[in-house]
C-alpha positions as semicolon CSV with decimal commas, in nm:
position;residue;x (nm);y (nm);z (nm)
1;M;4,348;15,620;3,885
2;R;4,251;15,946;3,725
3;S;4,180;16,292;3,862
4;A;4,016;16,585;3,687
5;V;4,226;16,868;3,835
6;W;4,519;16,939;4,062
7;L;4,425;17,050;4,412
8;S;4,487;17,420;4,345
9;E;4,332;17,702;4,545
10;G;4,011;17,698;4,340
11;A;3,977;17,320;4,355
12;R;4,050;17,324;4,728
13;A;3,771;17,581;4,777
14;A;3,527;17,359;4,584
15;V;3,622;17,051;4,789
16;H;3,591;17,250;5,112
17;A;3,246;17,378;5,009
18;L;3,137;17,022;4,928
19;K;3,277;16,861;5,244
20;Y;3,241;17,129;5,509
21;G;3,030;17,409;5,360
22;G;2,702;17,220;5,342
23;L;2,688;17,260;4,963
24;P;2,628;16,914;4,813
25;R;2,490;17,076;4,496
26;I;2,843;17,190;4,405
27;A;2,904;16,823;4,320
28;D;2,727;16,886;3,987
29;D;2,988;17,147;3,891
30;M;3,272;16,927;4,012
31;A;3,131;16,632;3,815
32;A;3,119;16,852;3,504
33;A;3,495;16,904;3,545
34;M;3,532;16,525;3,583
35;G;3,346;16,458;3,258
36;G;3,668;16,412;3,064
37;L;3,765;16,116;3,286
38;S;3,514;15,897;3,103
39;D;3,642;15,644;2,855
40;R;3,493;15,347;2,671
41;T;3,495;15,129;2,985
42;I;3,265;15,369;3,172
43;G;2,957;15,271;2,970
44;S;2,965;14,917;3,107
45;S;3,059;15,013;3,460
46;A;2,897;15,115;3,785
47;L;3,013;15,394;4,013
48;V;3,093;15,314;4,376
49;P;3,133;15,610;4,614
50;I;3,382;15,579;4,898
51;P;3,163;15,537;5,208
52;L;3,177;15,800;5,476
53;A;3,215;15,705;5,840
54;P;2,872;15,708;6,011
55;K;2,973;15,982;6,256
56;R;3,084;16,213;5,971
57;L;2,772;16,126;5,773
58;R;2,557;16,236;6,067
59;Q;2,759;16,558;6,104
60;R;2,746;16,653;5,733
61;G;2,409;16,509;5,647
62;Y;2,545;16,363;5,323
63;N;2,845;16,179;5,180
64;Q;3,048;16,403;4,949
65;S;3,174;16,105;4,745
66;D;2,817;15,985;4,699
67;A;2,713;16,334;4,581
68;L;2,995;16,327;4,324
69;A;2,911;15,971;4,214
70;R;2,541;16,053;4,168
71;A;2,624;16,365;3,966
72;L;2,861;16,162;3,747
73;G;2,604;15,883;3,715
74;R;2,350;16,132;3,578
75;Q;2,607;16,281;3,344
76;W;2,744;15,950;3,213
77;K;2,413;15,761;3,240
78;V;2,563;15,480;3,447
79;P;2,437;15,328;3,772
80;V;2,563;15,427;4,116
81;L;2,598;15,158;4,384
82;P;2,599;15,370;4,702
83;H;2,568;15,079;4,946
84;L;2,807;14,831;4,787
85;L;3,094;14,929;5,016
86;A;3,060;14,988;5,388
87;R;3,293;15,131;5,650
88;T;3,384;14,862;5,898
89;R;3,507;15,113;6,155
90;E;3,547;15,483;6,221
91;T;3,881;15,623;6,108
92;P;4,042;15,953;6,206
93;T;4,049;16,216;5,934
94;Q;4,348;16,171;5,704
95;T;4,421;16,540;5,643
96;A;4,718;16,572;5,881
97;L;4,855;16,217;5,850
98;T;5,179;16,116;5,681
99;P;5,162;15,880;5,382
100;E;5,266;15,586;5,601
101;T;5,008;15,654;5,870
102;R;4,737;15,706;5,608
103;L;4,786;15,347;5,492
104;A;4,762;15,214;5,847
105;N;4,463;15,439;5,921
106;V;4,244;15,287;5,648
107;A;4,372;14,927;5,665
108;G;4,066;14,702;5,692
109;A;3,830;15,002;5,698
110;F;3,608;14,881;5,409
111;A;3,405;14,572;5,333
112;V;3,164;14,476;5,058
113;A;2,811;14,487;5,198
114;H;2,663;14,267;4,923
115;K;2,753;14,123;4,584
116;P;2,658;14,361;4,304
117;R;2,377;14,242;4,076
118;P;2,444;14,216;3,791
119;P;2,818;14,165;3,829
120;W;2,967;14,473;3,662
121;P;3,280;14,429;3,447
122;V;3,428;14,749;3,591
123;L;3,358;14,913;3,926
124;V;3,469;15,276;3,940
125;L;3,550;15,408;4,287
126;V;3,464;15,777;4,326
127;D;3,623;16,010;4,582
128;D;3,683;16,382;4,614
129;V;4,062;16,401;4,655
130;F;4,353;16,166;4,581
131;T;4,652;16,233;4,806
132;T;4,846;15,911;4,864
133;G;4,594;15,665;4,724
134;A;4,556;15,485;5,056
135;T;4,176;15,515;5,069
136;L;4,119;15,411;4,708
137;A;4,368;15,124;4,737
138;E;4,201;14,987;5,050
139;A;3,853;15,018;4,898
140;A;3,973;14,846;4,579
141;R;4,127;14,568;4,788
142;A;3,791;14,505;4,957
143;L;3,612;14,492;4,620
144;E;3,872;14,259;4,470
145;Q;3,861;14,027;4,773
146;A;3,485;14,003;4,715
147;G;3,542;13,898;4,353
148;A;3,548;14,221;4,152
149;T;3,759;14,172;3,842
150;G;3,796;14,531;3,726
151;V;3,833;14,822;3,967
152;M;3,949;15,173;3,888
153;G;3,939;15,500;4,077
154;I;3,853;15,856;3,985
155;T;3,866;16,172;4,191
156;F;3,785;16,536;4,140
157;A;4,130;16,655;4,253
158;R;4,479;16,520;4,303
159;A;4,695;16,667;4,578
160;A;5,068;16,696;4,560
161;I;5,204;16,473;4,833
162;P;5,340;16,695;5,110
163;D;5,701;16,660;5,218
164;F;5,686;16,543;5,580
165;T;6,064;16,525;5,624
């Protein structure tokens, strides 16, 4: 799991603009910051955006993780598999949840919609923010249960885990 930046004020503003500000084009700038996350495995991989719940997709009009994945795909010249993973159910937003409840919130929330053709040696999950890793871990579990042999995750930002005690 790799992230390009810490979730500082500037990064938080970029994520907010992407998710809630109706600015999917900012994904190109965020992907530019993520360019250094590439390594030699990326060339033989495919990018898999974390799917957005249908209700949120209707509200936003786009999936922020898909916008990031497509921008990275153009930059790294690798394919994006936007429909490989699907949400199996709506989940409440994770922003105010504790680490423990985040895990329970996304348990069983993803499934592989179809087997990727060709089978890629590495599938790279793409999301905007890594907080506890619950979302990426659950998505990776779904891919691995469907037979994926190499799964890694990348995000634009990494949040410091809040102290809920």
